[in-house]
PDB file of C-alpha atoms and ligand atoms in Angstrom:
ATOM      1  CA  MET A  92     -27.641  -5.933  34.740  1.00 61.00           C
ATOM      2  CA  THR A  93     -29.801  -4.019  37.147  1.00 77.00           C
ATOM      3  CA  ASP A  94     -31.424  -0.810  36.010  1.00 93.00           C
ATOM      4  CA  MET A  95     -30.274   2.437  37.540  1.00 98.00           C
ATOM      5  CA  ILE A  96     -33.668   3.986  36.894  1.00 98.00           C
ATOM      6  CA  LYS A  97     -36.867   2.095  36.290  1.00 98.00           C
ATOM      7  CA  ILE A  98     -40.117   3.753  35.248  1.00 98.00           C
ATOM      8  CA  GLU A  99     -43.305   1.723  35.564  1.00 98.00           C
ATOM      9  CA  ASP A 100     -46.715   2.815  34.338  1.00 98.00           C
ATOM     10  CA  LEU A 101     -45.897   6.420  35.196  1.00 98.00           C
ATOM     11  CA  SER A 102     -48.801   8.837  34.823  1.00 98.00           C
ATOM     12  CA  LYS A 103     -49.179  12.495  35.640  1.00 98.00           C
ATOM     13  CA  LYS A 104     -52.275  14.629  35.564  1.00 98.00           C
ATOM     14  CA  PHE A 105     -52.516  18.376  36.033  1.00 97.00           C
ATOM     15  CA  GLY A 106     -56.163  18.777  37.032  1.00 96.00           C
ATOM     16  CA  ASP A 107     -58.078  16.854  34.400  1.00 95.00           C
ATOM     17  CA  THR A 108     -55.284  16.977  31.855  1.00 96.00           C
ATOM     18  CA  GLU A 109     -53.347  13.761  31.535  1.00 97.00           C
ATOM     19  CA  VAL A 110     -49.847  14.845  30.591  1.00 98.00           C
ATOM     20  CA  LEU A 111     -48.021  11.518  31.038  1.00 98.00           C
ATOM     21  CA  LYS A 112     -49.953   8.406  30.120  1.00 98.00           C
ATOM     22  CA  GLY A 113     -48.531   5.211  31.554  1.00 98.00           C
ATOM     23  CA  LEU A 114     -44.838   5.488  30.676  1.00 98.00           C
ATOM     24  CA  ASN A 115     -42.429   2.591  31.006  1.00 98.00           C
ATOM     25  CA  GLY A 116     -38.706   2.507  30.583  1.00 98.00           C
ATOM     26  CA  SER A 117     -35.383   1.768  32.144  1.00 98.00           C
ATOM     27  CA  VAL A 118     -31.993   3.405  32.173  1.00 98.00           C
ATOM     28  CA  SER A 119     -28.950   1.300  32.908  1.00 98.00           C
ATOM     29  CA  LYS A 120     -25.626   2.490  34.268  1.00 97.00           C
ATOM     30  CA  GLY A 121     -23.553   4.329  31.696  1.00 97.00           C
ATOM     31  CA  GLN A 122     -26.409   4.652  29.252  1.00 98.00           C
ATOM     32  CA  VAL A 123     -27.273   7.898  27.472  1.00 98.00           C
ATOM     33  CA  ILE A 124     -30.975   8.321  26.711  1.00 98.00           C
ATOM     34  CA  CYS A 125     -32.085  11.226  24.545  1.00 98.00           C
ATOM     35  CA  VAL A 126     -35.748  12.194  24.793  1.00 98.00           C
ATOM     36  CA  ILE A 127     -36.989  14.033  21.730  1.00 98.00           C
ATOM     37  CA  GLY A 128     -40.394  15.178  20.552  1.00 98.00           C
ATOM     38  CA  PRO A 129     -42.674  18.136  19.940  1.00 97.00           C
ATOM     39  CA  SER A 130     -43.229  20.912  22.409  1.00 96.00           C
ATOM     40  CA  GLY A 131     -45.956  20.183  24.944  1.00 97.00           C
ATOM     41  CA  GLY A 132     -45.487  16.435  24.610  1.00 98.00           C
ATOM     42  CA  GLY A 133     -44.534  15.964  28.263  1.00 98.00           C
ATOM     43  CA  LYS A 134     -40.730  15.768  28.062  1.00 98.00           C
ATOM     44  CA  SER A 135     -40.007  18.212  30.907  1.00 98.00           C
ATOM     45  CA  THR A 136     -42.716  16.722  33.093  1.00 98.00           C
ATOM     46  CA  PHE A 137     -41.253  13.267  32.502  1.00 98.00           C
ATOM     47  CA  LEU A 138     -37.751  14.415  33.418  1.00 98.00           C
ATOM     48  CA  ARG A 139     -39.006  16.144  36.566  1.00 98.00           C
ATOM     49  CA  CYS A 140     -40.836  12.969  37.574  1.00 98.00           C
ATOM     50  CA  LEU A 141     -37.545  11.040  37.484  1.00 98.00           C
ATOM     51  CA  ASN A 142     -36.325  12.828  40.610  1.00 95.00           C
ATOM     52  CA  LEU A 143     -39.821  13.499  41.911  1.00 96.00           C
ATOM     53  CA  LEU A 144     -39.532  17.261  41.487  1.00 95.00           C
ATOM     54  CA  GLU A 145     -42.952  16.549  40.039  1.00 97.00           C
ATOM     55  CA  LYS A 146     -45.073  14.003  41.911  1.00 96.00           C
ATOM     56  CA  PRO A 147     -46.460  11.332  39.603  1.00 97.00           C
ATOM     57  CA  THR A 148     -50.216  10.790  39.844  1.00 98.00           C
ATOM     58  CA  SER A 149     -49.646   7.043  39.634  1.00 98.00           C
ATOM     59  CA  GLY A 150     -46.952   4.573  38.765  1.00 98.00           C
ATOM     60  CA  LYS A 151     -43.485   3.938  40.097  1.00 97.00           C
ATOM     61  CA  VAL A 152     -40.050   5.457  39.711  1.00 98.00           C
ATOM     62  CA  THR A 153     -37.192   3.395  41.117  1.00 98.00           C
ATOM     63  CA  PHE A 154     -33.658   4.766  41.390  1.00 98.00           C
ATOM     64  CA  GLU A 155     -30.801   2.490  42.448  1.00 97.00           C
ATOM     65  CA  SER A 156     -33.291   0.034  43.942  1.00 96.00           C
ATOM     66  CA  ASN A 157     -35.094   2.737  45.943  1.00 97.00           C
ATOM     67  CA  GLU A 158     -38.715   3.242  45.025  1.00 97.00           C
ATOM     68  CA  LEU A 159     -38.778   7.045  44.994  1.00 97.00           C
ATOM     69  CA  THR A 160     -42.531   7.182  44.751  1.00 95.00           C
ATOM     70  CA  ALA A 161     -42.747   5.513  48.174  1.00 95.00           C
ATOM     71  CA  LEU A 162     -40.309   7.772  50.042  1.00 96.00           C
ATOM     72  CA  ASN A 163     -40.759  10.823  52.228  1.00 95.00           C
ATOM     73  CA  GLU A 164     -39.203  14.199  51.437  1.00 94.00           C
ATOM     74  CA  THR A 165     -36.135  13.687  53.683  1.00 95.00           C
ATOM     75  CA  GLN A 166     -35.322  10.343  52.083  1.00 95.00           C
ATOM     76  CA  LEU A 167     -35.939  11.845  48.649  1.00 96.00           C
ATOM     77  CA  ASN A 168     -33.561  14.737  49.224  1.00 94.00           C
ATOM     78  CA  GLU A 169     -30.788  12.309  50.058  1.00 94.00           C
ATOM     79  CA  LEU A 170     -31.269  10.410  46.822  1.00 96.00           C
ATOM     80  CA  ARG A 171     -31.707  13.573  44.749  1.00 95.00           C
ATOM     81  CA  GLU A 172     -28.089  14.409  45.577  1.00 95.00           C
ATOM     82  CA  LYS A 173     -27.205  11.502  43.315  1.00 97.00           C
ATOM     83  CA  MET A 174     -29.261  12.931  40.436  1.00 98.00           C
ATOM     84  CA  GLY A 175     -27.756  16.082  38.946  1.00 97.00           C
ATOM     85  CA  MET A 176     -30.064  18.331  36.987  1.00 97.00           C
ATOM     86  CA  VAL A 177     -29.359  20.999  34.381  1.00 97.00           C
ATOM     87  CA  PHE A 178     -32.102  23.212  33.005  1.00 96.00           C
ATOM     88  CA  GLN A 179     -32.547  25.424  29.990  1.00 95.00           C
ATOM     89  CA  SER A 180     -32.102  28.486  32.209  1.00 94.00           C
ATOM     90  CA  PHE A 181     -28.827  28.106  34.045  1.00 89.00           C
ATOM     91  CA  ASN A 182     -30.006  29.641  37.335  1.00 91.00           C
ATOM     92  CA  LEU A 183     -26.560  30.447  38.709  1.00 97.00           C
ATOM     93  CA  PHE A 184     -26.470  32.527  41.871  1.00 97.00           C
ATOM     94  CA  ALA A 185     -25.715  36.011  40.552  1.00 97.00           C
ATOM     95  CA  ASN A 186     -24.212  37.283  43.788  1.00 98.00           C
ATOM     96  CA  MET A 187     -21.617  34.511  43.956  1.00 98.00           C
ATOM     97  CA  THR A 188     -18.524  33.938  41.875  1.00 98.00           C
ATOM     98  CA  VAL A 189     -18.261  30.950  39.585  1.00 98.00           C
ATOM     99  CA  ILE A 190     -16.242  28.904  42.054  1.00 98.00           C
ATOM    100  CA  GLU A 191     -18.604  29.802  44.903  1.00 98.00           C
ATOM    101  CA  ASN A 192     -21.517  28.562  42.790  1.00 98.00           C
ATOM    102  CA  VAL A 193     -19.775  25.249  42.156  1.00 98.00           C
ATOM    103  CA  LYS A 194     -18.664  24.559  45.705  1.00 98.00           C
ATOM    104  CA  LEU A 195     -21.822  25.699  47.482  1.00 97.00           C
ATOM    105  CA  ALA A 196     -23.621  22.338  47.587  1.00 96.00           C
ATOM    106  CA  PRO A 197     -20.623  20.199  48.614  1.00 97.00           C
ATOM    107  CA  VAL A 198     -19.905  22.615  51.480  1.00 97.00           C
ATOM    108  CA  LYS A 199     -23.516  23.098  52.604  1.00 95.00           C
ATOM    109  CA  VAL A 200     -24.911  19.646  52.003  1.00 93.00           C
ATOM    110  CA  LYS A 201     -21.892  17.384  52.354  1.00 93.00           C
ATOM    111  CA  ASN A 202     -20.000  19.466  54.929  1.00 95.00           C
ATOM    112  CA  MET A 203     -16.934  19.384  52.722  1.00 97.00           C
ATOM    113  CA  SER A 204     -14.046  21.526  53.990  1.00 97.00           C
ATOM    114  CA  ASP A 205     -13.420  24.775  52.148  1.00 96.00           C
ATOM    115  CA  ASP A 206     -10.040  23.523  50.969  1.00 97.00           C
ATOM    116  CA  GLU A 207     -11.375  20.300  49.599  1.00 97.00           C
ATOM    117  CA  ALA A 208     -14.342  22.064  47.973  1.00 98.00           C
ATOM    118  CA  ASN A 209     -12.015  24.557  46.273  1.00 98.00           C
ATOM    119  CA  LYS A 210      -9.939  21.734  44.850  1.00 98.00           C
ATOM    120  CA  LEU A 211     -13.005  19.890  43.659  1.00 98.00           C
ATOM    121  CA  ALA A 212     -14.536  23.021  42.110  1.00 98.00           C
ATOM    122  CA  LEU A 213     -11.328  23.914  40.288  1.00 98.00           C
ATOM    123  CA  SER A 214     -10.997  20.447  38.840  1.00 98.00           C
ATOM    124  CA  LEU A 215     -14.632  20.510  37.679  1.00 98.00           C
ATOM    125  CA  LEU A 216     -14.166  23.964  36.178  1.00 98.00           C
ATOM    126  CA  ASP A 217     -11.132  22.581  34.377  1.00 98.00           C
ATOM    127  CA  GLN A 218     -13.274  19.732  33.079  1.00 97.00           C
ATOM    128  CA  VAL A 219     -15.735  22.219  31.530  1.00 98.00           C
ATOM    129  CA  GLY A 220     -12.905  24.455  30.304  1.00 97.00           C
ATOM    130  CA  LEU A 221     -13.500  27.377  32.645  1.00 98.00           C
ATOM    131  CA  GLN A 222     -10.859  27.250  35.336  1.00 97.00           C
ATOM    132  CA  GLU A 223      -9.694  30.780  34.477  1.00 98.00           C
ATOM    133  CA  LYS A 224     -13.215  32.088  35.204  1.00 98.00           C
ATOM    134  CA  ALA A 225     -13.265  30.779  38.783  1.00 98.00           C
ATOM    135  CA  ASP A 226     -13.410  34.249  40.337  1.00 98.00           C
ATOM    136  CA  ALA A 227     -15.658  35.853  37.743  1.00 98.00           C
ATOM    137  CA  TYR A 228     -19.319  36.611  38.392  1.00 98.00           C
ATOM    138  CA  PRO A 229     -21.952  34.872  36.260  1.00 98.00           C
ATOM    139  CA  ALA A 230     -23.118  38.111  34.640  1.00 97.00           C
ATOM    140  CA  SER A 231     -19.707  38.549  33.047  1.00 98.00           C
ATOM    141  CA  LEU A 232     -19.924  35.158  31.307  1.00 97.00           C
ATOM    142  CA  SER A 233     -21.559  34.214  28.030  1.00 97.00           C
ATOM    143  CA  GLY A 234     -24.618  31.958  28.082  1.00 97.00           C
ATOM    144  CA  GLY A 235     -22.545  28.988  26.990  1.00 97.00           C
ATOM    145  CA  GLN A 236     -20.031  29.600  29.757  1.00 98.00           C
ATOM    146  CA  GLN A 237     -22.811  29.976  32.340  1.00 98.00           C
ATOM    147  CA  GLN A 238     -24.339  26.699  31.250  1.00 98.00           C
ATOM    148  CA  ARG A 239     -20.964  24.976  31.550  1.00 98.00           C
ATOM    149  CA  VAL A 240     -20.692  26.328  35.107  1.00 98.00           C
ATOM    150  CA  ALA A 241     -24.188  24.969  35.786  1.00 98.00           C
ATOM    151  CA  ILE A 242     -22.989  21.550  34.617  1.00 98.00           C
ATOM    152  CA  ALA A 243     -19.895  21.772  36.855  1.00 98.00           C
ATOM    153  CA  ARG A 244     -22.145  22.762  39.749  1.00 98.00           C
ATOM    154  CA  ALA A 245     -24.361  19.722  39.192  1.00 98.00           C
ATOM    155  CA  LEU A 246     -21.291  17.462  38.953  1.00 98.00           C
ATOM    156  CA  ALA A 247     -19.965  18.789  42.259  1.00 98.00           C
ATOM    157  CA  MET A 248     -22.346  16.516  44.141  1.00 97.00           C
ATOM    158  CA  ASN A 249     -20.798  13.515  42.391  1.00 97.00           C
ATOM    159  CA  PRO A 250     -24.109  12.360  40.906  1.00 98.00           C
ATOM    160  CA  ASP A 251     -24.708   8.892  39.503  1.00 98.00           C
ATOM    161  CA  VAL A 252     -26.965  10.249  36.778  1.00 98.00           C
ATOM    162  CA  MET A 253     -27.312  13.626  35.077  1.00 98.00           C
ATOM    163  CA  LEU A 254     -30.689  14.873  33.864  1.00 98.00           C
ATOM    164  CA  PHE A 255     -30.638  17.597  31.220  1.00 98.00           C
ATOM    165  CA  ASP A 256     -33.712  19.541  30.104  1.00 98.00           C
ATOM    166  CA  GLU A 257     -32.948  21.286  26.804  1.00 98.00           C
ATOM    167  CA  PRO A 258     -29.621  22.586  28.097  1.00 98.00           C
ATOM    168  CA  THR A 259     -28.811  24.420  24.866  1.00 98.00           C
ATOM    169  CA  SER A 260     -32.226  25.801  23.929  1.00 96.00           C
ATOM    170  CA  ALA A 261     -31.669  29.209  25.519  1.00 95.00           C
ATOM    171  CA  LEU A 262     -28.244  29.707  23.946  1.00 96.00           C
ATOM    172  CA  ASP A 263     -27.156  31.706  20.942  1.00 95.00           C
ATOM    173  CA  PRO A 264     -26.312  29.259  18.155  1.00 95.00           C
ATOM    174  CA  GLU A 265     -22.564  29.858  18.337  1.00 96.00           C
ATOM    175  CA  MET A 266     -22.521  28.678  21.965  1.00 96.00           C
ATOM    176  CA  VAL A 267     -24.419  25.449  21.540  1.00 98.00           C
ATOM    177  CA  GLY A 268     -21.366  23.467  20.446  1.00 97.00           C
ATOM    178  CA  GLU A 269     -19.231  24.175  23.515  1.00 97.00           C
ATOM    179  CA  VAL A 270     -21.986  22.928  25.841  1.00 98.00           C
ATOM    180  CA  LEU A 271     -22.686  19.827  23.750  1.00 98.00           C
ATOM    181  CA  LYS A 272     -18.951  19.089  23.753  1.00 98.00           C
ATOM    182  CA  VAL A 273     -18.878  19.081  27.569  1.00 98.00           C
ATOM    183  CA  MET A 274     -21.906  16.771  27.586  1.00 98.00           C
ATOM    184  CA  GLN A 275     -20.324  14.472  25.024  1.00 98.00           C
ATOM    185  CA  ASP A 276     -17.127  14.250  27.111  1.00 98.00           C
ATOM    186  CA  LEU A 277     -19.234  13.405  30.126  1.00 98.00           C
ATOM    187  CA  ALA A 278     -20.975  10.635  28.214  1.00 98.00           C
ATOM    188  CA  ASN A 279     -17.618   9.298  26.980  1.00 98.00           C
ATOM    189  CA  ASP A 280     -16.441   9.188  30.589  1.00 97.00           C
ATOM    190  CA  GLY A 281     -19.325   6.832  31.342  1.00 97.00           C
ATOM    191  CA  MET A 282     -21.838   9.169  32.976  1.00 98.00           C
ATOM    192  CA  THR A 283     -25.409   7.926  32.904  1.00 98.00           C
ATOM    193  CA  MET A 284     -27.494  10.657  31.271  1.00 98.00           C
ATOM    194  CA  VAL A 285     -31.099  11.412  30.354  1.00 98.00           C
ATOM    195  CA  VAL A 286     -31.127  14.337  27.953  1.00 98.00           C
ATOM    196  CA  VAL A 287     -34.203  16.138  26.633  1.00 98.00           C
ATOM    197  CA  THR A 288     -32.950  17.850  23.524  1.00 98.00           C
ATOM    198  CA  HIS A 289     -33.751  19.286  20.127  1.00 96.00           C
ATOM    199  CA  GLU A 290     -30.148  18.762  19.045  1.00 97.00           C
ATOM    200  CA  MET A 291     -30.612  15.824  16.704  1.00 97.00           C
ATOM    201  CA  GLY A 292     -26.892  15.683  15.880  1.00 97.00           C
ATOM    202  CA  PHE A 293     -26.131  15.127  19.547  1.00 98.00           C
ATOM    203  CA  ALA A 294     -28.850  12.487  19.837  1.00 98.00           C
ATOM    204  CA  LYS A 295     -27.511  10.682  16.754  1.00 97.00           C
ATOM    205  CA  ASN A 296     -23.907  10.728  17.886  1.00 97.00           C
ATOM    206  CA  VAL A 297     -24.147  10.295  21.632  1.00 98.00           C
ATOM    207  CA  ALA A 298     -27.393   8.527  22.561  1.00 98.00           C
ATOM    208  CA  ASP A 299     -27.551   4.795  23.148  1.00 98.00           C
ATOM    209  CA  GLN A 300     -31.335   5.021  22.990  1.00 98.00           C
ATOM    210  CA  VAL A 301     -33.673   7.685  21.627  1.00 98.00           C
ATOM    211  CA  TRP A 302     -37.129   7.925  23.127  1.00 98.00           C
ATOM    212  CA  PHE A 303     -39.596   9.849  20.977  1.00 98.00           C
ATOM    213  CA  MET A 304     -42.299  11.381  23.138  1.00 98.00           C
ATOM    214  CA  ASP A 305     -45.562  12.788  21.845  1.00 98.00           C
ATOM    215  CA  GLY A 306     -48.874  13.354  23.602  1.00 97.00           C
ATOM    216  CA  GLY A 307     -47.634  11.963  26.901  1.00 98.00           C
ATOM    217  CA  VAL A 308     -46.479   8.601  25.575  1.00 98.00           C
ATOM    218  CA  PHE A 309     -43.252   7.197  24.194  1.00 98.00           C
ATOM    219  CA  ALA A 310     -44.532   6.746  20.673  1.00 98.00           C
ATOM    220  CA  GLU A 311     -41.303   5.056  19.641  1.00 98.00           C
ATOM    221  CA  LYS A 312     -38.023   4.018  21.222  1.00 98.00           C
ATOM    222  CA  GLY A 313     -34.921   2.756  19.537  1.00 98.00           C
ATOM    223  CA  THR A 314     -31.296   3.240  18.718  1.00 98.00           C
ATOM    224  CA  PRO A 315     -30.453   6.518  16.956  1.00 98.00           C
ATOM    225  CA  GLU A 316     -30.123   4.489  13.772  1.00 98.00           C
ATOM    226  CA  GLN A 317     -33.626   3.020  14.169  1.00 98.00           C
ATOM    227  CA  ILE A 318     -35.263   6.328  15.054  1.00 98.00           C
ATOM    228  CA  PHE A 319     -33.499   8.608  12.601  1.00 97.00           C
ATOM    229  CA  GLU A 320     -32.937   6.265   9.658  1.00 96.00           C
ATOM    230  CA  HIS A 321     -35.872   3.871   9.934  1.00 97.00           C
ATOM    231  CA  PRO A 322     -38.643   5.427  12.020  1.00 97.00           C
ATOM    232  CA  LYS A 323     -41.706   3.183  12.144  1.00 97.00           C
ATOM    233  CA  ASN A 324     -44.236   5.407  13.849  1.00 97.00           C
ATOM    234  CA  ASP A 325     -46.046   8.017  11.731  1.00 97.00           C
ATOM    235  CA  ARG A 326     -45.731  10.608  14.474  1.00 97.00           C
ATOM    236  CA  THR A 327     -41.966  10.075  14.616  1.00 97.00           C
ATOM    237  CA  LYS A 328     -41.785  10.413  10.840  1.00 97.00           C
ATOM    238  CA  ASP A 329     -43.838  13.624  10.887  1.00 96.00           C
ATOM    239  CA  PHE A 330     -41.740  15.138  13.648  1.00 97.00           C
ATOM    240  CA  LEU A 331     -38.443  14.310  11.972  1.00 96.00           C
ATOM    241  CA  ALA A 332     -39.690  15.569   8.620  1.00 94.00           C
ATOM    242  CA  LYS A 333     -40.481  18.916  10.192  1.00 92.00           C
ATOM    243  CA  ILE A 334     -37.199  19.423  11.989  1.00 87.00           C
ATOM    244  CA  LEU A 335     -34.547  17.752   9.846  1.00 76.00           C
TER     245      LEU A 335
HETATM  246  P1  ADP B 856     -42.474  19.535  26.863  1.00 66.24           P
HETATM  247  O1  ADP B 856     -41.339  19.649  27.819  1.00 66.24           O
HETATM  248  O2  ADP B 856     -42.421  18.300  26.009  1.00 66.24           O
HETATM  249  O3  ADP B 856     -42.657  20.768  26.038  1.00 66.24           O
HETATM  250  P2  ADP B 856     -44.128  19.725  29.242  1.00 66.24           P
HETATM  251  O4  ADP B 856     -43.829  18.569  30.096  1.00 66.24           O
HETATM  252  O5  ADP B 856     -43.524  21.028  29.601  1.00 66.24           O
HETATM  253  O6  ADP B 856     -43.816  19.358  27.713  1.00 66.24           O
HETATM  254  O7  ADP B 856     -45.701  19.954  29.199  1.00 66.24           O
HETATM  255  C1  ADP B 856     -46.614  18.955  28.833  1.00 66.24           C
HETATM  256  C2  ADP B 856     -48.015  19.455  29.049  1.00 66.24           C
HETATM  257  O8  ADP B 856     -48.236  19.621  30.427  1.00 66.24           O
HETATM  258  C3  ADP B 856     -48.288  20.802  28.399  1.00 66.24           C
HETATM  259  O9  ADP B 856     -49.585  20.781  27.869  1.00 66.24           O
HETATM  260  C4  ADP B 856     -48.204  21.749  29.556  1.00 66.24           C
HETATM  261  O10 ADP B 856     -49.027  22.869  29.358  1.00 66.24           O
HETATM  262  C5  ADP B 856     -48.696  20.909  30.709  1.00 66.24           C
HETATM  263  N1  ADP B 856     -48.112  21.334  31.993  1.00 66.24           N
HETATM  264  C6  ADP B 856     -46.792  21.260  32.325  1.00 66.24           C
HETATM  265  N2  ADP B 856     -46.592  21.693  33.590  1.00 66.24           N
HETATM  266  C7  ADP B 856     -47.812  22.039  34.075  1.00 66.24           C
HETATM  267  C8  ADP B 856     -48.283  22.548  35.328  1.00 66.24           C
HETATM  268  N3  ADP B 856     -47.434  22.772  36.341  1.00 66.24           N
HETATM  269  N4  ADP B 856     -49.604  22.774  35.451  1.00 66.24           N
HETATM  270  C9  ADP B 856     -50.459  22.527  34.439  1.00 66.24           C
HETATM  271  N5  ADP B 856     -50.087  22.045  33.242  1.00 66.24           N
HETATM  272  C10 ADP B 856     -48.779  21.802  33.048  1.00 66.24           C
HETATM  273 MG1   MG B 857     -39.883  21.070  28.046  1.00 66.24          MG
END
C-alpha cells in the first residue's frame, strides 16, 4: 500500500533552535495517528510542516505522491485543499452565519454554485449535529458547537486527510466529549487523520498508531496498546505517569 503522507528526515529550526530533529514516518489511507507528548515538544510545528504551513529546514514531506517540499506556493495551495486543518482556537468568521462559514471555501475556491454549497453545508452540519444552527452566528454558540462547525468547514473541501491540533484543549470539560464524538465518527467513516491531542482516552480508543513526541523527536511509536500498556521508552513512561 502506498503512503498518503510520507515524512523523511524532517527537521525544523527557528534561528539556532532545532525544534524538529530528523523525523520519519508515514500515514496510510484510513489510518488515524495520534501524536502525544509534553508541551514544547514540537507537536504543533510537526503538524504544520505536514501541509507546509511551516517550511521545514530540511527533509521531505510527500503527500499523495507529491513532494510538497519541492513545490511552489500555487501548487501547494492546490494540494492543501486536500488537507483539512482544525486548530485549538476555532477561528470562525464572526460576521458570517454558521452555514456561510461552512460554504465559503467551496464557493470561493471551488466555484461551487450557491445551491450546491448550501446542500453540502447542511449535510455537513447534520453530520456534526448542528443543522438547526445553520443561521446562527458563531458568538451565539458554545465552544464545543463552534469547534464542530470548524470541523464541518474543514470537511467542506472534501479533504483526503484531516489534521487536528489539540481540537479540544480550549474547551470547557463538558464540551470535550461532543467534539471527540464527531472525530470518532469521522475516523469510523474511514477518514485519514493526524491528531495532536492530550485526550488519552481518544488516543487509546481511536488511534491506529500513537506517536510520542518529546524534544523534537518521536521517542516512541506504537499501537495504543504498546504505548499505553507497555511503554518502552523512559520518557514515554515519565509522561504517562504524570498525566494518567
Ligand atoms: P508543542 O505543540 O508540542 O507544544 P511547538 O511545536 O508549539 O510544541 O513548539 C516547539 C518548540 O518550538 C517550542 O520551544 C517553541 O517555543 C518553539 N517554536 C514554535 N514556533 C516557533 C516560532 N514561530 N518561532 C520560534 N520558536 C518557535
Ligand atoms: Mg502545540
